[in-house]
CSV table of C-alpha atoms in Angstrom, one decimal:
chain,number,residue,atom,x,y,z
A,54,MET,CA,-15.8,35.9,11.2
A,55,GLN,CA,-13.7,33.4,9.5
A,56,ALA,CA,-15.1,31.5,6.5
A,57,VAL,CA,-14.6,27.8,7.2
A,58,PRO,CA,-13.0,26.3,4.1
A,59,HIS,CA,-13.2,22.6,5.1
A,60,VAL,CA,-16.1,20.5,6.4
A,61,PRO,CA,-14.8,17.7,8.7
A,62,VAL,CA,-16.1,14.3,7.7
A,63,LEU,CA,-17.9,12.0,10.1
A,64,TYR,CA,-18.3,14.9,12.6
A,65,ARG,CA,-21.0,13.3,14.7
A,66,GLU,CA,-19.2,10.0,14.8
A,67,VAL,CA,-15.9,11.7,15.9
A,68,VAL,CA,-17.6,13.5,18.7
A,69,GLU,CA,-19.4,10.4,19.9
A,70,ALA,CA,-16.1,8.3,19.7
A,71,PHE,CA,-14.5,10.6,22.3
A,72,SER,CA,-17.7,11.6,24.3
A,73,GLU,CA,-16.7,9.7,27.5
A,74,ILE,CA,-13.3,11.4,27.9
A,75,GLU,CA,-13.7,13.9,30.7
A,76,ASP,CA,-10.1,15.0,31.2
A,77,GLY,CA,-6.6,14.4,30.0
A,78,ILE,CA,-5.3,15.0,26.4
A,79,ILE,CA,-6.7,14.3,23.0
A,80,ILE,CA,-4.3,14.4,20.1
A,81,ASP,CA,-5.7,15.5,16.7
A,82,CYS,CA,-2.9,14.2,14.5
A,83,THR,CA,-4.3,15.8,11.4
A,84,MET,CA,-5.8,19.2,12.5
A,85,GLY,CA,-6.3,20.6,9.0
A,86,TYR,CA,-8.7,23.6,9.2
A,87,GLY,CA,-9.7,22.8,12.8
A,88,GLY,CA,-13.0,21.2,12.2
A,89,HIS,CA,-12.6,18.1,14.4
A,90,SER,CA,-10.4,20.0,16.9
A,91,SER,CA,-13.1,22.7,17.5
A,92,LEU,CA,-15.8,20.1,17.9
A,93,LEU,CA,-13.8,18.0,20.4
A,94,LEU,CA,-12.9,21.1,22.4
A,95,GLU,CA,-16.5,22.2,22.5
A,96,ALA,CA,-17.9,18.8,23.4
A,97,ASN,CA,-15.2,18.0,26.0
A,98,PRO,CA,-14.8,21.2,28.0
A,99,HIS,CA,-12.2,19.8,30.4
A,100,ILE,CA,-9.7,18.2,28.0
A,101,LYS,CA,-6.5,19.6,26.6
A,102,LEU,CA,-6.0,19.2,22.8
A,103,ILE,CA,-2.7,18.9,21.0
A,104,ALA,CA,-3.2,19.5,17.3
A,105,ILE,CA,-0.7,18.6,14.6
A,106,ASP,CA,-0.4,19.6,10.9
A,107,GLN,CA,2.3,19.9,8.4
A,108,ASP,CA,0.6,22.5,6.2
A,109,GLN,CA,1.4,26.1,7.3
A,110,SER,CA,-1.7,27.6,5.7
A,111,ALA,CA,-3.8,25.2,7.8
A,112,ILE,CA,-1.9,26.1,10.9
A,113,ASP,CA,-2.4,29.8,10.3
A,114,PHE,CA,-6.1,29.4,9.7
A,115,SER,CA,-6.7,27.1,12.7
A,116,SER,CA,-4.6,29.1,15.1
A,117,ALA,CA,-7.2,31.9,14.6
A,118,ARG,CA,-10.2,29.5,14.6
A,119,LEU,CA,-9.2,27.8,17.8
A,120,GLU,CA,-8.3,31.1,19.6
A,121,PRO,CA,-11.4,30.8,21.9
A,122,TYR,CA,-9.9,27.6,23.3
A,123,ASN,CA,-6.4,29.0,23.4
A,124,GLU,CA,-5.7,27.9,27.0
A,125,ARG,CA,-6.5,24.3,26.2
A,126,VAL,CA,-4.8,24.0,22.8
A,127,VAL,CA,-1.2,23.4,21.6
A,128,ILE,CA,-0.5,23.4,17.9
A,129,LYS,CA,2.5,21.7,16.5
A,130,LYS,CA,3.8,21.8,12.9
A,131,GLY,CA,5.2,18.6,11.3
A,132,ARG,CA,4.4,15.0,10.5
A,133,PHE,CA,2.2,13.3,13.0
A,134,ALA,CA,4.2,10.1,13.3
A,135,SER,CA,7.4,11.8,14.5
A,136,LEU,CA,5.6,14.5,16.6
A,137,LEU,CA,3.7,11.8,18.5
A,138,LYS,CA,7.0,10.5,19.6
A,139,GLU,CA,8.0,14.0,20.8
A,140,ILE,CA,4.8,14.4,22.6
A,141,LEU,CA,5.4,11.1,24.5
A,142,GLN,CA,8.6,12.6,25.8
A,143,GLU,CA,6.7,15.5,27.3
A,144,TYR,CA,3.7,13.6,28.7
A,145,GLU,CA,3.1,10.2,30.3
A,146,PRO,CA,1.1,7.7,28.2
A,147,SER,CA,-1.6,7.7,30.9
A,148,GLN,CA,-2.3,11.4,30.2
A,149,ILE,CA,-3.2,10.7,26.6
A,150,ARG,CA,-6.9,9.8,26.5
A,151,GLY,CA,-7.6,10.0,22.8
A,152,ILE,CA,-5.9,10.0,19.4
A,153,LEU,CA,-7.6,11.0,16.2
A,154,ALA,CA,-6.1,10.8,12.7
A,155,ASP,CA,-8.1,11.9,9.6
A,156,ILE,CA,-5.9,10.4,6.8
A,157,GLY,CA,-7.0,12.5,3.9
A,158,VAL,CA,-6.5,15.6,1.8
A,159,SER,CA,-8.6,18.5,2.9
A,160,SER,CA,-11.2,20.2,0.7
A,161,LEU,CA,-9.1,23.4,0.6
A,162,GLN,CA,-6.0,21.6,-0.5
A,163,LEU,CA,-8.1,19.9,-3.3
A,164,ASP,CA,-9.7,23.1,-4.3
A,165,GLN,CA,-6.6,25.3,-4.5
A,166,LYS,CA,-5.4,24.6,-8.0
A,167,GLU,CA,-1.9,25.9,-7.2
A,168,ARG,CA,-1.4,23.0,-4.7
A,169,GLY,CA,-1.5,20.5,-7.6
A,170,PHE,CA,-3.9,18.0,-6.1
A,171,SER,CA,-6.8,18.5,-8.5
A,172,PHE,CA,-7.2,17.0,-12.0
A,173,SER,CA,-7.5,20.5,-13.3
A,174,SER,CA,-4.5,21.9,-11.5
A,175,ASP,CA,-2.1,24.1,-13.5
A,176,THR,CA,0.8,22.8,-11.3
A,177,LEU,CA,2.2,19.3,-10.5
A,178,ASP,CA,2.9,19.6,-6.8
A,179,MET,CA,0.7,17.6,-4.3
A,180,ARG,CA,2.9,18.3,-1.2
A,181,MET,CA,0.9,18.6,2.0
A,182,ASP,CA,4.0,20.4,3.4
A,183,LYS,CA,5.0,23.0,0.9
A,184,ASP,CA,8.5,23.0,2.2
A,185,ALA,CA,9.0,19.3,1.6
A,186,PRO,CA,11.7,18.5,-1.1
A,187,LEU,CA,9.8,15.9,-3.1
A,188,SER,CA,6.9,17.0,-5.3
A,189,ALA,CA,4.7,15.3,-7.8
A,190,TYR,CA,6.8,17.0,-10.5
A,191,ASN,CA,9.8,15.1,-9.3
A,192,VAL,CA,8.0,11.8,-9.1
A,193,VAL,CA,6.4,12.0,-12.6
A,194,ASN,CA,9.4,13.5,-14.4
A,195,GLU,CA,12.4,12.0,-12.6
A,196,TYR,CA,11.4,8.5,-11.3
A,197,SER,CA,12.5,5.5,-13.3
A,198,GLN,CA,10.0,3.5,-15.2
A,199,ARG,CA,10.3,0.6,-12.7
A,200,ASP,CA,9.6,3.0,-9.7
A,201,LEU,CA,6.6,4.4,-11.5
A,202,GLU,CA,5.3,0.9,-12.1
A,203,ARG,CA,5.7,0.2,-8.4
A,204,ILE,CA,3.7,3.2,-7.2
A,205,PHE,CA,1.0,2.8,-9.9
A,206,LEU,CA,0.5,-0.8,-8.8
A,207,GLU,CA,0.9,-0.6,-5.1
A,208,TYR,CA,-0.7,2.8,-4.4
A,209,GLY,CA,-3.1,3.1,-7.3
A,210,GLU,CA,-3.9,-0.7,-7.8
A,211,LEU,CA,-4.0,0.0,-11.6
A,212,THR,CA,-4.0,-3.2,-13.6
A,213,ASN,CA,-2.2,-1.7,-16.6
A,214,PHE,CA,0.5,-0.1,-14.5
A,215,LYS,CA,3.2,-1.0,-16.9
A,216,LYS,CA,1.6,0.7,-19.9
A,217,ILE,CA,0.9,3.8,-17.9
A,218,ALA,CA,4.4,4.0,-16.6
A,219,SER,CA,5.8,3.5,-20.1
A,220,PHE,CA,3.6,6.2,-21.5
A,221,VAL,CA,4.7,8.7,-18.8
A,222,VAL,CA,8.4,8.0,-19.4
A,223,GLN,CA,8.1,8.2,-23.2
A,224,ASN,CA,6.1,11.5,-23.1
A,225,ARG,CA,7.5,13.5,-20.2
A,226,PRO,CA,8.1,16.1,-19.1
A,227,PHE,CA,4.6,16.9,-17.8
A,228,LEU,CA,4.2,20.3,-16.2
A,229,THR,CA,0.7,20.2,-14.7
A,230,ALA,CA,-1.7,17.7,-13.2
A,231,LYS,CA,-4.3,18.6,-15.9
A,232,GLU,CA,-1.8,17.9,-18.7
A,233,LEU,CA,-0.9,14.5,-17.1
A,234,SER,CA,-4.6,13.5,-16.4
A,235,ASP,CA,-5.7,14.5,-19.9
A,236,ALA,CA,-2.8,12.7,-21.6
A,237,LEU,CA,-3.3,9.5,-19.7
A,238,LYS,CA,-7.1,9.4,-19.9
A,239,PRO,CA,-7.2,6.8,-22.8
A,240,LEU,CA,-5.2,4.4,-20.7
A,241,LEU,CA,-7.2,4.8,-17.5
A,242,PRO,CA,-10.1,2.6,-16.6
A,243,PRO,CA,-13.5,4.3,-16.9
A,244,ALA,CA,-15.2,5.3,-13.7
A,245,LYS,CA,-18.8,6.2,-13.0
A,246,LYS,CA,-18.6,8.3,-9.9
A,247,ILE,CA,-15.0,9.5,-9.9
A,248,HIS,CA,-12.6,11.1,-12.4
A,249,PRO,CA,-10.7,8.4,-14.5
A,250,ALA,CA,-7.4,9.8,-13.1
A,251,THR,CA,-8.4,9.5,-9.5
A,252,LEU,CA,-6.3,6.4,-8.7
A,253,LEU,CA,-3.4,7.6,-10.8
A,254,LEU,CA,-3.2,10.9,-8.9
A,255,GLN,CA,-3.8,9.1,-5.6
A,256,ALA,CA,-0.8,6.9,-6.2
A,257,ILE,CA,1.4,9.9,-7.0
A,258,ARG,CA,0.1,11.8,-3.9
A,259,ILE,CA,0.8,8.8,-1.6
A,260,GLU,CA,4.3,8.6,-2.9
A,261,VAL,CA,5.0,12.3,-2.5
A,262,ASN,CA,3.7,12.5,1.1
A,263,ASN,CA,4.7,8.9,2.2
A,264,GLU,CA,1.2,8.6,3.4
A,265,LEU,CA,1.1,4.8,4.0
A,266,GLY,CA,4.5,4.9,5.7
A,267,GLU,CA,3.3,7.7,8.0
A,268,LEU,CA,0.2,5.8,8.9
A,269,GLU,CA,2.3,2.7,9.7
A,270,SER,CA,4.7,4.7,11.7
A,271,LEU,CA,1.8,6.3,13.7
A,272,LEU,CA,0.4,2.9,14.5
A,273,ASP,CA,3.9,1.6,15.5
A,274,THR,CA,4.3,4.5,17.9
A,275,ILE,CA,0.8,3.9,19.4
A,276,GLU,CA,1.6,0.2,19.8
A,277,ALA,CA,5.0,0.9,21.4
A,278,ALA,CA,3.6,3.5,23.8
A,279,LYS,CA,1.1,1.1,25.4
A,280,PHE,CA,-1.4,3.7,26.3
A,281,PRO,CA,-3.3,2.3,29.3
A,282,ASN,CA,-6.7,3.9,28.5
A,283,ALA,CA,-6.9,5.7,25.2
A,284,THR,CA,-9.4,5.8,22.4
A,285,VAL,CA,-7.8,5.6,18.9
A,286,ALA,CA,-9.9,6.6,15.9
A,287,ILE,CA,-8.6,6.5,12.4
A,288,ILE,CA,-10.5,7.9,9.4
A,289,SER,CA,-9.3,6.6,6.0
A,290,PHE,CA,-10.4,7.4,2.5
A,291,HIS,CA,-9.2,4.4,0.4
A,292,SER,CA,-8.8,0.7,0.7
A,293,LEU,CA,-5.0,0.8,1.2
A,294,GLU,CA,-5.3,2.9,4.4
A,295,ASP,CA,-8.4,1.1,5.7
A,296,ARG,CA,-6.7,-2.3,5.2
A,297,ILE,CA,-3.7,-1.2,7.3
A,298,VAL,CA,-5.9,0.1,10.1
A,299,LYS,CA,-8.1,-3.0,10.1
A,300,ASN,CA,-5.2,-5.4,10.2
A,301,ARG,CA,-3.4,-3.5,12.9
A,302,PHE,CA,-6.5,-3.2,15.1
A,303,SER,CA,-7.1,-7.0,14.6
A,304,GLN,CA,-3.5,-7.7,15.8
A,305,TRP,CA,-3.9,-5.4,18.8
A,306,SER,CA,-7.1,-7.3,19.8
A,307,ARG,CA,-5.5,-10.7,19.8
A,308,SER,CA,-4.7,-12.1,23.3
A,309,CYS,CA,-3.0,-15.2,22.0
A,310,ILE,CA,-0.2,-14.6,19.5
A,311,CYS,CA,0.9,-18.2,19.0
A,312,PRO,CA,1.2,-19.5,15.4
A,313,GLN,CA,-2.1,-20.8,14.0
A,314,GLU,CA,-0.5,-24.3,13.6
A,315,ALA,CA,0.4,-24.4,17.3
A,316,MET,CA,-1.3,-27.3,19.2
A,317,ARG,CA,-1.7,-25.3,22.4
A,318,CYS,CA,-1.1,-21.8,23.6
A,319,THR,CA,2.4,-21.1,24.9
A,320,CYS,CA,2.5,-17.3,24.7
A,321,GLY,CA,0.7,-16.7,27.9
A,322,ASN,CA,-2.6,-15.5,26.2
A,323,ASN,CA,-2.2,-12.0,27.6
A,324,HIS,CA,-1.1,-9.9,24.7
A,325,SER,CA,-4.2,-7.9,23.9
A,326,TYR,CA,-3.9,-4.2,23.8
A,327,GLY,CA,-7.6,-3.7,24.1
A,328,LYS,CA,-10.7,-4.1,22.0
A,329,ILE,CA,-12.1,-3.1,18.6
A,330,ILE,CA,-15.1,-0.9,19.1
A,331,THR,CA,-16.1,-0.8,15.4
A,332,LYS,CA,-16.5,-4.3,13.9
A,333,LYS,CA,-17.4,-2.6,10.7
A,334,PRO,CA,-16.1,0.9,9.8
A,335,LEU,CA,-18.4,3.9,10.5
A,336,MET,CA,-19.5,5.8,7.4
A,337,ALA,CA,-21.2,9.0,6.6
A,338,GLN,CA,-25.0,9.2,7.1
A,339,ASP,CA,-27.3,10.2,4.3
A,340,ASP,CA,-27.6,13.8,5.3
A,341,GLU,CA,-23.9,14.3,5.5
A,342,LEU,CA,-23.4,12.6,2.1
A,343,LYS,CA,-25.8,15.1,0.6
A,344,ALA,CA,-24.2,18.1,2.2
A,345,ASN,CA,-20.6,16.9,1.6
A,346,PRO,CA,-20.2,14.4,-1.2
A,347,ARG,CA,-16.5,14.0,-0.5
A,348,SER,CA,-17.5,12.2,2.7
A,349,ARG,CA,-18.7,9.1,0.7
A,350,SER,CA,-15.2,7.5,0.9
A,351,ALA,CA,-14.6,8.1,4.6
A,352,LYS,CA,-14.4,5.2,6.9
A,353,MET,CA,-13.6,5.4,10.6
A,354,ARG,CA,-12.4,2.5,12.8
A,355,ILE,CA,-12.1,2.8,16.6
A,356,PHE,CA,-10.0,0.9,19.0
A,357,GLU,CA,-10.1,1.2,22.8
A,358,MET,CA,-6.7,0.7,24.4
A,359,ASP,CA,-6.8,-1.2,27.7
A,360,ILE,CA,-3.3,-2.3,28.8
């Protein structure tokens, strides 16, 4: 019996989001350790599931975990944005009935100190794909001060981004995440519920894995595919991701795309891709928060495609 290393967030909400899908294909863009995938396969006995992940250790684990559903599962290794394009070359958009993306770092990745995601890690890595060329070490020790300022501001929303970037450049090299976090602690804003270096490491991790670019590309692909009847559910863990999803869903729901200053509609008023199901994001319930504190940051937004 496999020990499950990762508890999927919003597990009830995910199952409910796809509960009315009776056949066709659901794509789990971020399979991880198979938590959401296994729940969807169990709850939807007639669907096929395509699961994507870029972490080989996650693929190895989930290949065994999803073995009971082997005839209904295809696992693909790589980045979800590019693989979704490949999938659409194999299947018609009408066959895709659901798309799930859990845009976050898994518990196992956080807990494995050698992966370099944790504040106490003895490495400086943070690659979700361990074969990727760019690591946190490269970002911290090789980026120019201006580039560091950019990622600390844009991805970490740190107000004193210039001081932090200057300190890094003047005191590098840094060899571990722990060394970096400890050295910068006096410059980081105090936090009650999170480690002071959370936003700093978040910014570096986003840069290493191009997380926001991947999310934007995924949404671009979904938009271009014009799925006639698919449920799209995106789980995010910080405001940058949630803002991207919220804004894109809002755009998709608009029927009229004329400029706001237009006196009358001239676009045809028929540009809606469907409707927003969640006016406000779904968040973890009290019992899940107690059992899995990491779920406190999770927000899920759902859009129903109808083109």
